[in-house]
Coordinates of C-alpha atoms in Angstrom, one line a residue:
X13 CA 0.0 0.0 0.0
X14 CA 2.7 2.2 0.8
X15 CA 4.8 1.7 -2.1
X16 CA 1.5 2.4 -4.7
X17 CA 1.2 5.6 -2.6
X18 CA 5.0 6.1 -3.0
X19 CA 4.8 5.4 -7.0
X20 CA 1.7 8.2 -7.4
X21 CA 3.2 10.7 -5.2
X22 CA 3.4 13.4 -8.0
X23 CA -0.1 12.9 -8.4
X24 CA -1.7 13.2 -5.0
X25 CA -2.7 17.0 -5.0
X26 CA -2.8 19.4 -8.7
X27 CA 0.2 21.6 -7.3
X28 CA 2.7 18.6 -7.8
X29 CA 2.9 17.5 -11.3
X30 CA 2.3 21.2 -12.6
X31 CA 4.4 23.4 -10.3
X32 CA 7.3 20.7 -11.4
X33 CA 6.3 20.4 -15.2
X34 CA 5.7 24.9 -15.1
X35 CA 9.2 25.2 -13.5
X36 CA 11.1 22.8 -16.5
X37 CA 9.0 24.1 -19.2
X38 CA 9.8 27.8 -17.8
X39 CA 13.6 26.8 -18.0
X40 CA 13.7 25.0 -21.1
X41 CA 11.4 27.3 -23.2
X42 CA 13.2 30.3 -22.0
X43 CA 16.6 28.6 -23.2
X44 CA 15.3 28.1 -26.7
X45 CA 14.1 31.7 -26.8
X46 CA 17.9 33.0 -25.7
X47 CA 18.8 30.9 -28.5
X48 CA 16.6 32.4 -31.2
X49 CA 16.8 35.8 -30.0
X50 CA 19.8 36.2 -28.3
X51 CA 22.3 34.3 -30.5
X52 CA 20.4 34.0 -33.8
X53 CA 19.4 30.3 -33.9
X54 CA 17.5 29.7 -36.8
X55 CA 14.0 27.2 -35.9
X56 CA 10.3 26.8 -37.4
X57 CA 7.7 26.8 -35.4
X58 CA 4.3 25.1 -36.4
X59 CA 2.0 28.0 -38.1
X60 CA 3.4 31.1 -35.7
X61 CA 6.8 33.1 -35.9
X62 CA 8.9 32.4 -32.8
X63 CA 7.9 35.5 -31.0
X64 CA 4.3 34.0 -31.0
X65 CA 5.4 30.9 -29.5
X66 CA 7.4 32.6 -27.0
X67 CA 4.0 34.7 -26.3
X68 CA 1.6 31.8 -25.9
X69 CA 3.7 29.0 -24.4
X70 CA 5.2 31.7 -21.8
X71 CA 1.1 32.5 -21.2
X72 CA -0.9 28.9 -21.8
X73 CA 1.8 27.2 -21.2
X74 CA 3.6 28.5 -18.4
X75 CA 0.9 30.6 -16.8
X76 CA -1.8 28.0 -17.5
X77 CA 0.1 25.0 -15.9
X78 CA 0.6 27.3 -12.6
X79 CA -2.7 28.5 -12.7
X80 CA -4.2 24.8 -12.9
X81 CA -1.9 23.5 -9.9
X82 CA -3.1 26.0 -7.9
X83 CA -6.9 26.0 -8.2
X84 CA -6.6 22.4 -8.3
X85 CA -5.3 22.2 -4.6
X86 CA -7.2 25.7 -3.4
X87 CA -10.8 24.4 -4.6
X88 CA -10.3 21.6 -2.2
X89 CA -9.7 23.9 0.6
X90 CA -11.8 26.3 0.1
X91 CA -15.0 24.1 -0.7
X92 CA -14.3 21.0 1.6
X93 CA -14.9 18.8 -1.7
X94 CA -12.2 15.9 -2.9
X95 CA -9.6 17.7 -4.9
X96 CA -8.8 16.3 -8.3
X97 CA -6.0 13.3 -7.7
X98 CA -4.3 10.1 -9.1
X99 CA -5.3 8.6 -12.7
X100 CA -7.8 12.2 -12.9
X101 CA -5.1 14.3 -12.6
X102 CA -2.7 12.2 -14.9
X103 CA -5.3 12.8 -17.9
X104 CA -5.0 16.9 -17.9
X105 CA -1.7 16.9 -17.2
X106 CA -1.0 14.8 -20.0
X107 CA -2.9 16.8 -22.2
X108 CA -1.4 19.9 -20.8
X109 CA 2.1 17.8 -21.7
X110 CA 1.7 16.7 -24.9
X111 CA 0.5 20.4 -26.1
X112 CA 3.9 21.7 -24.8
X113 CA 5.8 18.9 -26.9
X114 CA 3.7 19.4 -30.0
X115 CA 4.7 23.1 -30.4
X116 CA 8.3 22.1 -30.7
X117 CA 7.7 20.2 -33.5
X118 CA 7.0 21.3 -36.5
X119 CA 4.9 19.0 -38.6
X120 CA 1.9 19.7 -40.8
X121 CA -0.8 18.2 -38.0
X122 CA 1.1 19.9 -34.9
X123 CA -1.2 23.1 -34.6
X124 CA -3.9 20.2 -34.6
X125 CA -2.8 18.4 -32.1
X126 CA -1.8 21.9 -30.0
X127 CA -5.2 22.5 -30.3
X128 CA -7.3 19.7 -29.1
X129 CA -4.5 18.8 -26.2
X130 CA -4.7 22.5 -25.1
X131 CA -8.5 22.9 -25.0
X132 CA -9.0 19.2 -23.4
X133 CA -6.2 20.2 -21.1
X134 CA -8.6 23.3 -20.3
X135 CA -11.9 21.7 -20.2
X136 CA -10.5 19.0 -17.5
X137 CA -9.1 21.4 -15.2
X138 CA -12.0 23.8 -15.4
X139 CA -14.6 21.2 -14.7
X140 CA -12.4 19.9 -11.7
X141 CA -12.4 23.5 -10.3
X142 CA -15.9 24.2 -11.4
X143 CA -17.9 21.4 -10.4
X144 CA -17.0 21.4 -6.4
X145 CA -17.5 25.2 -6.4
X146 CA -21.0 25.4 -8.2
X147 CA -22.0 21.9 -5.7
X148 CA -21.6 24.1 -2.3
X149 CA -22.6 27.2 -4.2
X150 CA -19.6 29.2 -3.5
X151 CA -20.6 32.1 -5.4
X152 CA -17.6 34.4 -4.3
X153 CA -15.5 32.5 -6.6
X154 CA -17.9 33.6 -9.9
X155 CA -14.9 36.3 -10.9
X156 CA -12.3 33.4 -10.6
X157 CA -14.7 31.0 -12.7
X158 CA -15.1 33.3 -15.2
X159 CA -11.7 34.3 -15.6
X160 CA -11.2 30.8 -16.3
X161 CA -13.6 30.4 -19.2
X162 CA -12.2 33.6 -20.9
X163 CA -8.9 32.2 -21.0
X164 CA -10.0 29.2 -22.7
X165 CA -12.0 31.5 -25.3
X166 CA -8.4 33.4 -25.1
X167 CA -6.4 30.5 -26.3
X168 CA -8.9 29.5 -29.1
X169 CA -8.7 32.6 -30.5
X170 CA -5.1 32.6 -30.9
X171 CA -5.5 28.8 -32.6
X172 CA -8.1 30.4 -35.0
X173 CA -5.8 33.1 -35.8
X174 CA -2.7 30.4 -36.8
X175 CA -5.3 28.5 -38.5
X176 CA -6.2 31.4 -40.0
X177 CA -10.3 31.1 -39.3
X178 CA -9.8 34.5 -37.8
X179 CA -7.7 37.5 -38.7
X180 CA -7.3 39.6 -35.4
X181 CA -7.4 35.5 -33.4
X182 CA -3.9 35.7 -32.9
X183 CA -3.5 39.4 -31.0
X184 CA -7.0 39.0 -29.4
X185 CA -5.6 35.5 -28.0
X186 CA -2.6 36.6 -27.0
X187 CA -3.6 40.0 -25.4
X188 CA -6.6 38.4 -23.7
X189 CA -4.6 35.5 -22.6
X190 CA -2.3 38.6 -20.7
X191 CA -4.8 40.6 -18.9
X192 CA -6.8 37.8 -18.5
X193 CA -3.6 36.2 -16.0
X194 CA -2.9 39.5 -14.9
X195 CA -6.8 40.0 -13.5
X196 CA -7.0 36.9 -12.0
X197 CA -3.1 37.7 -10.3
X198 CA -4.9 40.5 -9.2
X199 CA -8.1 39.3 -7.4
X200 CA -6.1 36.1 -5.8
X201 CA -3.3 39.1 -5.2
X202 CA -6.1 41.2 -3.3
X203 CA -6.8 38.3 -1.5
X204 CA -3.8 36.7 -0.4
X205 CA -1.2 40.0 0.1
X206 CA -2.4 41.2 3.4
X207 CA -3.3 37.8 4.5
X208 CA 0.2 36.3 4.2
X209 CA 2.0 40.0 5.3
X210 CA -0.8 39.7 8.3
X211 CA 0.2 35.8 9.2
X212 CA 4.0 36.1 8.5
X213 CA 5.8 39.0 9.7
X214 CA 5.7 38.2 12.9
X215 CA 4.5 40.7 14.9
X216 CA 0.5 42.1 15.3
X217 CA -0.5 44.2 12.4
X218 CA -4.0 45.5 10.6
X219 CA -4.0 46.1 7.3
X220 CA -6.3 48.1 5.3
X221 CA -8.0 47.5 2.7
X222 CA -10.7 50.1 1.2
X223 CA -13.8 48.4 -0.6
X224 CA -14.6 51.5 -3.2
X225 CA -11.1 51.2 -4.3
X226 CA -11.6 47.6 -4.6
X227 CA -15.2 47.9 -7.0
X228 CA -12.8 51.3 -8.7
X229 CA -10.4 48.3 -9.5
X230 CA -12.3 45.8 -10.8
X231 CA -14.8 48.1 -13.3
X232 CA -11.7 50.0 -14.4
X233 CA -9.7 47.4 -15.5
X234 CA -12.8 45.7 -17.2
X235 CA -13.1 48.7 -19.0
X236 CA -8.7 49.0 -19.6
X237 CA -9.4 45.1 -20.9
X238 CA -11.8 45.4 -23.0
X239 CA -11.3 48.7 -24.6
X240 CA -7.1 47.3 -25.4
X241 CA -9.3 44.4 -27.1
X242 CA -11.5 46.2 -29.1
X243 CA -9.7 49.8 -29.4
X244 CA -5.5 48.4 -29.7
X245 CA -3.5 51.9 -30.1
X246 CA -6.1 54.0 -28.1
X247 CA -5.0 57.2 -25.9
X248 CA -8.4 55.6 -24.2
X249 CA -6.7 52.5 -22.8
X250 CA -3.9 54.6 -21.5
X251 CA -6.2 56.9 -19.5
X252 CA -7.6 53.8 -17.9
X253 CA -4.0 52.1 -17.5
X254 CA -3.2 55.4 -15.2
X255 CA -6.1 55.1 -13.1
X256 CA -5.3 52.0 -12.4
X257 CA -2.2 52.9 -12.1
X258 CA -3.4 55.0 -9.3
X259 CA -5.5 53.0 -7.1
X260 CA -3.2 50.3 -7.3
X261 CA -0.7 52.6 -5.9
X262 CA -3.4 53.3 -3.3
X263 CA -4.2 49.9 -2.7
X264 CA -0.5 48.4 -1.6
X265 CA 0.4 51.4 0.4
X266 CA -2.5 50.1 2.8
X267 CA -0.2 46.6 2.8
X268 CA 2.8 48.0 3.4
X269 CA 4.9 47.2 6.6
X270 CA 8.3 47.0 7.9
X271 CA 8.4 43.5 8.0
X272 CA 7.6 42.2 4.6
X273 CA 11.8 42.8 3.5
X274 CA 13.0 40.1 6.0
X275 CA 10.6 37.2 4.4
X276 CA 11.7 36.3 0.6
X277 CA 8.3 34.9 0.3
X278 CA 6.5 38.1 1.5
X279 CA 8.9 41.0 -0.2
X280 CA 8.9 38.8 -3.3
X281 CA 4.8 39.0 -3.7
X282 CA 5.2 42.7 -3.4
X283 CA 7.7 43.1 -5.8
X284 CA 5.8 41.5 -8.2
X285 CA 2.8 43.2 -7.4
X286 CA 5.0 46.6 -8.0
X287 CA 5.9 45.6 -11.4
X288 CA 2.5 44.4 -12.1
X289 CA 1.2 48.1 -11.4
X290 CA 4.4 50.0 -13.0
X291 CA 3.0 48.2 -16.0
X292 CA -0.2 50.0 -16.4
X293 CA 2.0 52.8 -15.9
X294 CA 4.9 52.5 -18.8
X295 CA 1.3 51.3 -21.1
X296 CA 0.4 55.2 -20.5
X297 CA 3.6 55.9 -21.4
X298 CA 3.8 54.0 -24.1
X299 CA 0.6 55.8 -25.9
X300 CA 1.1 59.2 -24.2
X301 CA 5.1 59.4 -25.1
X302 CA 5.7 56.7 -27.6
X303 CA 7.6 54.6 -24.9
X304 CA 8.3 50.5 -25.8
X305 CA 4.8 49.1 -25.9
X306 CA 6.6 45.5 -25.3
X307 CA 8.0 47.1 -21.9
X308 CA 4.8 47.8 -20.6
X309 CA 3.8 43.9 -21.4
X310 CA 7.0 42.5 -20.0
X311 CA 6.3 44.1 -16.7
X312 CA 2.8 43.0 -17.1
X313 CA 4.3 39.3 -18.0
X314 CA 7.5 39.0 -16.3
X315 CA 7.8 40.8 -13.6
X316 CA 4.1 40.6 -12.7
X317 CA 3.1 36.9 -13.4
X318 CA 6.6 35.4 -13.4
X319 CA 7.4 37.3 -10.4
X320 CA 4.0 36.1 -8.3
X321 CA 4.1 32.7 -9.8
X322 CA 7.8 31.6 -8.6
X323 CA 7.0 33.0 -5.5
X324 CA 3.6 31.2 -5.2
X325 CA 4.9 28.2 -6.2
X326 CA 7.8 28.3 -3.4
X327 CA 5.1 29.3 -0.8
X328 CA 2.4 26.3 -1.5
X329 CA 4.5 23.7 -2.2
X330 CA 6.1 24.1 1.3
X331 CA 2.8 24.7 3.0
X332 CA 1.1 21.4 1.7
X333 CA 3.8 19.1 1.9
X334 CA 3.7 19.5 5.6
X335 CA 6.9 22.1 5.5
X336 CA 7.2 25.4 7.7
X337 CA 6.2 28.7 4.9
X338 CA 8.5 30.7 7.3
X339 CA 11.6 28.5 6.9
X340 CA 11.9 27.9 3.0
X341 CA 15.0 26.9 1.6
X342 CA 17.6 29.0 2.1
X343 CA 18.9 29.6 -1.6
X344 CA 15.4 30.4 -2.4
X345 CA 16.0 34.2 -1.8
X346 CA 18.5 33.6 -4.9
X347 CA 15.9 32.6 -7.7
X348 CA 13.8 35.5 -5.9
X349 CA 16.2 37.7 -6.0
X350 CA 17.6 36.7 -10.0
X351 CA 14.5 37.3 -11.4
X352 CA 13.4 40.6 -9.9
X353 CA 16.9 42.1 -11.1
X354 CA 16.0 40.1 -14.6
X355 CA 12.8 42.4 -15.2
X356 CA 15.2 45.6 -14.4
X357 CA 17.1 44.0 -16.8
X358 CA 14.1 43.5 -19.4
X359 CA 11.5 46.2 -18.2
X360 CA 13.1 49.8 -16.9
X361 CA 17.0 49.4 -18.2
X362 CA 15.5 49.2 -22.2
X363 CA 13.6 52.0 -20.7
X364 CA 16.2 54.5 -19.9
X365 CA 18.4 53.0 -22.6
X366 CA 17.5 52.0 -25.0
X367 CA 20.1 51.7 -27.6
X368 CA 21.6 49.0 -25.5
X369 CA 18.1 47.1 -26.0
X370 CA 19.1 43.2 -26.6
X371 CA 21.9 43.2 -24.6
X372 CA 19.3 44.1 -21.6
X373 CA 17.5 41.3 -23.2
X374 CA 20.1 38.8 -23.1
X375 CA 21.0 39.4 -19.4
X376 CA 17.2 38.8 -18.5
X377 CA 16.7 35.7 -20.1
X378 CA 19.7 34.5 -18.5
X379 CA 18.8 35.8 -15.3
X380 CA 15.1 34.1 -15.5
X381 CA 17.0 30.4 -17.2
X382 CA 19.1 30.8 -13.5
X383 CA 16.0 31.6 -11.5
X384 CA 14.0 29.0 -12.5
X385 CA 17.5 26.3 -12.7
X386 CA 17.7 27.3 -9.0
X387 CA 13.8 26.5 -8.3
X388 CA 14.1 23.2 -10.1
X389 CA 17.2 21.8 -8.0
X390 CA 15.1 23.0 -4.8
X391 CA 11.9 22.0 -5.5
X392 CA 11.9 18.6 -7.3
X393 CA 12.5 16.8 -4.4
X394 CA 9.9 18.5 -2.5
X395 CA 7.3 18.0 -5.4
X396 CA 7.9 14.1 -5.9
X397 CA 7.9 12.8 -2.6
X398 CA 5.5 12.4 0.5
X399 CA 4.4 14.7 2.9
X400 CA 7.2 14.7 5.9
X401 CA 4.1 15.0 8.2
X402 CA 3.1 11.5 6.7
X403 CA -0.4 13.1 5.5
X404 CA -1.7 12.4 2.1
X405 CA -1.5 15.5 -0.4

C-alpha cells in the first residue's frame, strides 16, 4: 500500500505535477528563446513566428500550468470537496504535456494536435475547479470562474488566428490571454497579500483595505481590458491604464509594513505586485510618449506573473507538503532575488536605454533560465515525494 502511494506521489494533489512540469518548461522554453533571439538560432515553429510561440507557451503554457496546480489544490480547501488526484489528474496533465511537446515540432498536424491537447487540457481542469465550487454554491469564486472560461475562449482565439479562421485571433488571444492572467493575479493578489503579510511578519499588524477602491479596481480594468481588445492603439486604454495605475498605488500602500523585506516569500509578492502596477503605468507611457509598448507587457508578464508565480509556487509547495512557509530553503531568496533584477534588466533598463536594448534582453533571459535552474534543483525533491508530516496531499 505504501509503495502504490509512494509510485503516485506526484499525483496526490494538482500543485505537484504542474508546479514541477511549469518550472522545466519555464527553463527550457526560456533557453530556446535566448537561443533564437539572443544568439540568432534559426527554428520553425508550427503556423506562428517564434515570437508568438514565446508569447503563448510563456502565457498557456507556463501561466496555464501554474494556474491549474493551484486551483486544483485551493478548490479543495476552500469548498471542503475531494480535490482532483491520481489517474484524474494524470489525464489533464497529460494533455497539458503533450501540447507543450507538439509546439516544438514542426509537422503539418502539430497546430492540430496543439489545439485539441490544449482545449482538453482546459476543459478538465475547469470542470475539476468548477464542479465542487458550483456543488456548495460558492458564489464568491464567480470572478475566478469566469476568468477561467475567458482564457479558454483566449487560447482558441489565438489557434483560430494560426489556422487562419480569424484574422485579429492571434493578438485577441494573446492580449486576452495577458490581462486575463494579470486579472485573476490581481483578485487572488487582493486576497492573499495582506493575509500572508498579516500571518507572516511576525509581529500584530491591521492592514487596510478600502472596498470603493476595490469595485474602482475591478470596473476600471474591465473597462482597460476590454477597450485594449476592441480599441489596440487608443490614448483611451492609457487613460484607464493610469487610473489604475493609481489605485493600485493606493491599494499596496495600505499593505505596506516593515516587516515584509525580512521574508523572501513576502517581499517577493510585493515586488511583483509593483511591477504588475508599473505596467499600467509605462502602457500610458507608451501611448502618451511613444515609450516601448513591449516594456509595458513584459512588466505586465514578467515581472508581474513570473514574479508572483515563482514566489507562489515556493510558498504552497512548502505549505502542503507539511513544511514550515516561514523557513523555506535557504537559496530560495537567490531565484527571488535573479528574477526581480531580470525584469530591471528587461522592463526599466530598455527604458532608460535604449540603444543598449538586446543586450538588456540577453541578461534577462539569463537571469530568468538561472531563477527557474535554482527553483528546479530546490523543488523537485519537495514536489515528488511524501508529505514529511506522513499526511496524504
Amino acid at each position: 500500500m505504501e509503495q502504490k502511494r509512494g509510485n503516485l506521489v506526484l499525483f496526490q494533489l494538482g500543485f505537484r505535477p504542474f508546479f514541477l512540469a511549469a518550472g522545466i518548461v519555464s527553463f527550457l522554453f526560456m533557453s530556446i528563446w535566448a537561443a533564437l533571439y539572443s544568439f540568432g538560432w534559426a527554428y520553425t515553429f508550427p503556423r506562428m513566428s517564434s515570437i508568438h510561440w514565446h508569447a503563448h507557451e510563456m502565457l498557456f503554457g507556463y501561466g496555464m500550468a501554474v494556474i491549474a496546480g493551484f486551483l486544483l489544490t485551493a478548490v479543495g480547501n476552500w469548498t471542503g470537496q475531494p480535490a482532483l488526484k491520481g489517474t484524474g489528474l494524470m489525464l489533464p496533465f497529460s494533455l497539458w504535456v503533450a501540447a507543450r511537446m507538439a509546439s516544438i515540432l514542426d509537422l503539418p498536424f502539430t497546430p492540430w494536435v496543439m489545439l485539441i491537447c490544449d482545449m482538453g487540457f482546459w476543459f478538465l481542469v475547469s470542470l475539476a475547479v468548477m464542479k465542487p465550487i458550483l456543488r456548495v454554491k460558492q458564489w464568491r469564486q464567480t470572478g475566478i470562474m469566469a476568468k477561467l472560461i475567458l482564457l479558454g475562449g483566449a487560447n482558441l482565439a489565438f489557434y483560430a488566428g494560426i489556422m487562419g479562421w480569424f484574422a485579429d485571433g492571434i493578438r485577441w488571444g494573446l492580449y486576452g490571454g495577458l490581462y486575463l492572467i494579470i486579472g485573476l493575479v490581481l483578485t487572488m493578489g487582493r486576497r492573499v497579500i495582506p493575509f500572508f503579510t498579516e500571518h507572516g511578519v511576525g509581529y500584530p499588524v491591521q492592514l487596510k483595505n478600502w472596498l470603493w477602491l476595490d469595485l474602482s479596481a475591478i470596473v476600471v480594468f474591465l473597462l482597460f481590458f476590454v477597450w485594449e481588445l476592441l480599441y489596440p492603439g487608443s490614448k483611451v486604454s492609457a487613460h484607464f491604464a493610469l487610473v489604475l495605475f493609481v489605485l493600485h498605488i493606493l491599494r499596496v500602500s495600505g499593505w505596506l509594513t516593515n516587516g515584509i523585506w525580512k521574508r523572501p516569500l513576502l517581499w517577493s509578492l510585493f515586488a511583483a505586485y509593483f511591477f504588475m502596477i508599473s505596467g499600467f503605468l509605462i502602457h500610458a507611457g507608451s501611448r502618451y510618449f511613444g515609450w516601448n509598448p513591449f516594456l509595458a507587457v513584459h512588466a505586465f508578464a514578467m515581472g508581474g506573473i513570473g514574479v508572483i508565480t515563482l514566489s507562489m509556487m515556493a510558498r504552497v509547495s512548502l505549505g502542503h507538503t507539511g513544511r514550515s512557509i516561514h523557513e523555506p530553503p535557504p537559496k530560495l531568496t537567490v531565484a527571488l532575488t535573479m528574477i526581480v533584477i531580470g525584469v530591471f534588466f528587461r522592463v526599466f533598463f530598455p527604458l532608460a536605454w535604449p540603444q543598449d536594448y538586446r543586450l538588456w534582453i540577453g541578461i534577462a533571459q539569463g537571469l530568468w533560465i538561472g531563477a527557474f535552474g535554482v527553483y528546479l534543483i530546490l523543488y523537485f525533491p519537495i514536489l515528488t515525494r511524501p508529505r514529511i508530516d506522513g499526511l496524504p496531499g
